[in-house]
CSV table of C-alpha atoms in Angstrom, one decimal:
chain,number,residue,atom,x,y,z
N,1,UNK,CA,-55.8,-12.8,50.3
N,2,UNK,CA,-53.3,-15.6,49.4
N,3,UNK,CA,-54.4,-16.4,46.2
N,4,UNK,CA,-54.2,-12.3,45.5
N,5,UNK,CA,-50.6,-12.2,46.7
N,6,UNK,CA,-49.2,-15.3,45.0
N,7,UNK,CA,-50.6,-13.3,41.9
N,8,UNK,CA,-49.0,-10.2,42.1
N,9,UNK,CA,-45.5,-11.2,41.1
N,10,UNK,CA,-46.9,-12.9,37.7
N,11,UNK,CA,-48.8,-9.9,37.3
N,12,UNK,CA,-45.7,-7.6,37.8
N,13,UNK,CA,-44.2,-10.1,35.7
N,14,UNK,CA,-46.2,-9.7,32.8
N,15,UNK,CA,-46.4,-6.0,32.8
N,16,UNK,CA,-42.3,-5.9,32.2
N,17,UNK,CA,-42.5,-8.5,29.4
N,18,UNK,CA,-44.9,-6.7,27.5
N,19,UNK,CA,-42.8,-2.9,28.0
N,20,UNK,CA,-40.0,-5.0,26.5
N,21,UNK,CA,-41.6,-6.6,23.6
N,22,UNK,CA,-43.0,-3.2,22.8
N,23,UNK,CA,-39.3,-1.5,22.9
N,24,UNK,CA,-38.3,-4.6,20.8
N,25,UNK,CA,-41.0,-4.1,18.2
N,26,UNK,CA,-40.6,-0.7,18.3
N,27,UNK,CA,-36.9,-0.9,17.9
N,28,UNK,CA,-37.3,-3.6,14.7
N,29,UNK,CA,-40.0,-1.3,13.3
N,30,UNK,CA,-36.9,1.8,13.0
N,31,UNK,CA,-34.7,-0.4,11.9
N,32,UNK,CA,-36.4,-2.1,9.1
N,33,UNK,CA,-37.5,1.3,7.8
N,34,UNK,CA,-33.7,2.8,8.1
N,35,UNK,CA,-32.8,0.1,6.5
N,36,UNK,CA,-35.5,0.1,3.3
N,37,UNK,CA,-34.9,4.0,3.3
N,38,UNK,CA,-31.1,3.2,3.0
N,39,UNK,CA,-31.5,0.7,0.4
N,40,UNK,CA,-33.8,3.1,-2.0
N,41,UNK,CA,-31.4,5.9,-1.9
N,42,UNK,CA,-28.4,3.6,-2.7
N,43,UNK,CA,-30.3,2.1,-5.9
N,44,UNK,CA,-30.9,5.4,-7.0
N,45,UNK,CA,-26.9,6.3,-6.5
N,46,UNK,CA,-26.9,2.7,-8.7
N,47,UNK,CA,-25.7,0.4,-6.1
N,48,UNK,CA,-27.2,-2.7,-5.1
N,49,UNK,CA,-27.6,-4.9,-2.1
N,50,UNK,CA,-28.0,-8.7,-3.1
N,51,UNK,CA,-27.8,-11.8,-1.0
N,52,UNK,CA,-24.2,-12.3,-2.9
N,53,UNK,CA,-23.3,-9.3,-1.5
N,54,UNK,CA,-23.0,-5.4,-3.2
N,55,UNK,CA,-22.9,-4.5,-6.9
N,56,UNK,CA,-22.4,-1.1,-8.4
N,57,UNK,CA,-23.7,-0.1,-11.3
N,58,UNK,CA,-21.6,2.4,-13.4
N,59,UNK,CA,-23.3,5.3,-15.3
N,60,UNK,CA,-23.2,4.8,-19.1
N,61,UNK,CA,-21.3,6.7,-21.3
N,62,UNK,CA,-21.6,6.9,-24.6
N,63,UNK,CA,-17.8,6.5,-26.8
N,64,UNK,CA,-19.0,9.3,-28.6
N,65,UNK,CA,-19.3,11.6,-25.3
N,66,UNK,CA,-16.1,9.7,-24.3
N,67,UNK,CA,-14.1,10.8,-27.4
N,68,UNK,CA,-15.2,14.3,-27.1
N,69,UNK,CA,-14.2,14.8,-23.6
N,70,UNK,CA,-11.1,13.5,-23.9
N,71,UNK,CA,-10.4,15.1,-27.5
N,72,UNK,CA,-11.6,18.6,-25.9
N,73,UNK,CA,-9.2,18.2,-22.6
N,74,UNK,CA,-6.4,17.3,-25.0
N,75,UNK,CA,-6.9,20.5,-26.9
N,76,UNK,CA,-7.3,22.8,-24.2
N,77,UNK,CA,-3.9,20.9,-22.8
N,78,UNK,CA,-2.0,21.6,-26.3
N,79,UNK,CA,-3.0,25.0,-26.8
N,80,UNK,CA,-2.5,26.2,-22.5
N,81,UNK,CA,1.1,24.5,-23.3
N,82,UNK,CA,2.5,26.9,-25.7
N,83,UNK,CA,4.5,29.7,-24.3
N,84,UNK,CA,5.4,32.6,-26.3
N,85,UNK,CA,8.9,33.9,-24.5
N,86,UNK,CA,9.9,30.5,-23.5
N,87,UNK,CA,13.0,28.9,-25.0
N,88,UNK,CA,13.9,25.5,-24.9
N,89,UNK,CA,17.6,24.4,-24.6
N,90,UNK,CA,16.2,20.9,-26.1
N,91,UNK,CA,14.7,22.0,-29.2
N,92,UNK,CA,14.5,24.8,-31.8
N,93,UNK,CA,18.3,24.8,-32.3
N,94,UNK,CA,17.8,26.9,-35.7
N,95,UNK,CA,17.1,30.0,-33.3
N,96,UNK,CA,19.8,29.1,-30.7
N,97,UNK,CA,22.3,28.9,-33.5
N,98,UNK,CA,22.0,32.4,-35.3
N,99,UNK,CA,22.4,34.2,-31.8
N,100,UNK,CA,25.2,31.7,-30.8
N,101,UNK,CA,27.8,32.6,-27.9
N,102,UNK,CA,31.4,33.9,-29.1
N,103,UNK,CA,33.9,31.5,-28.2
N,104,UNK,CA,36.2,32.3,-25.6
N,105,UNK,CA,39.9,34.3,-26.4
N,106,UNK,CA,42.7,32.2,-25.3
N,107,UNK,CA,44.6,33.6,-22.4
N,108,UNK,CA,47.7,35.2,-23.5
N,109,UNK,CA,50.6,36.2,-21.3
């Protein structure tokens, strides 16, 4: 009987250690594949986790695309900026001049 009950603490003992080291492994186990699952998605958003640290990959774009996006939002720009019953006091003086204010009378006593 004393052999049994010097043995019951180690046993005890042992049980706890292995419920942790299960949670432990468990826990690893999530992480690594939260981790992996992370790391697939953000390569395929082109960015990059290396031992130097993060690099981002930037989408290519052709200068052909380029030019044509930028040529079409300048047009659209030029041709929204035009309004018909708006005059400028800046330019297009040849219109201002042929419907020109009359200059004031001098006041007379």
């Amino acid at each position: 009987m004393g052999a049994l009950t010097s043995l019951v603490p180690l046993i005890i003992l042992s049980i706890v250690l292995s419920v942790l080291a299960f949670i432990g492994y468990a826990v690893y186990t999530v992480a690594n594949d939260v981790a992996n699952q992370t790391t697939k998605k953000m390569e395929r958003k082109n960015v990059l986790f290396t031992k130097d640290g993060m690099k981002v990959g930037v989408k290519e774009v052709r200068n052909e695309q380029y030019v044509d996006q930028t040529q079409s939002f300048l047009v659209k720009a030029w041709n929204y900026s035009t309004w018909p019953a708006y005059k400028s006091r800046l330019w297009n003086k040849q219109a201002q001049e042929k419907s020109a204010a009359e200059p004031r009378k001098p006041y007379v006593q």
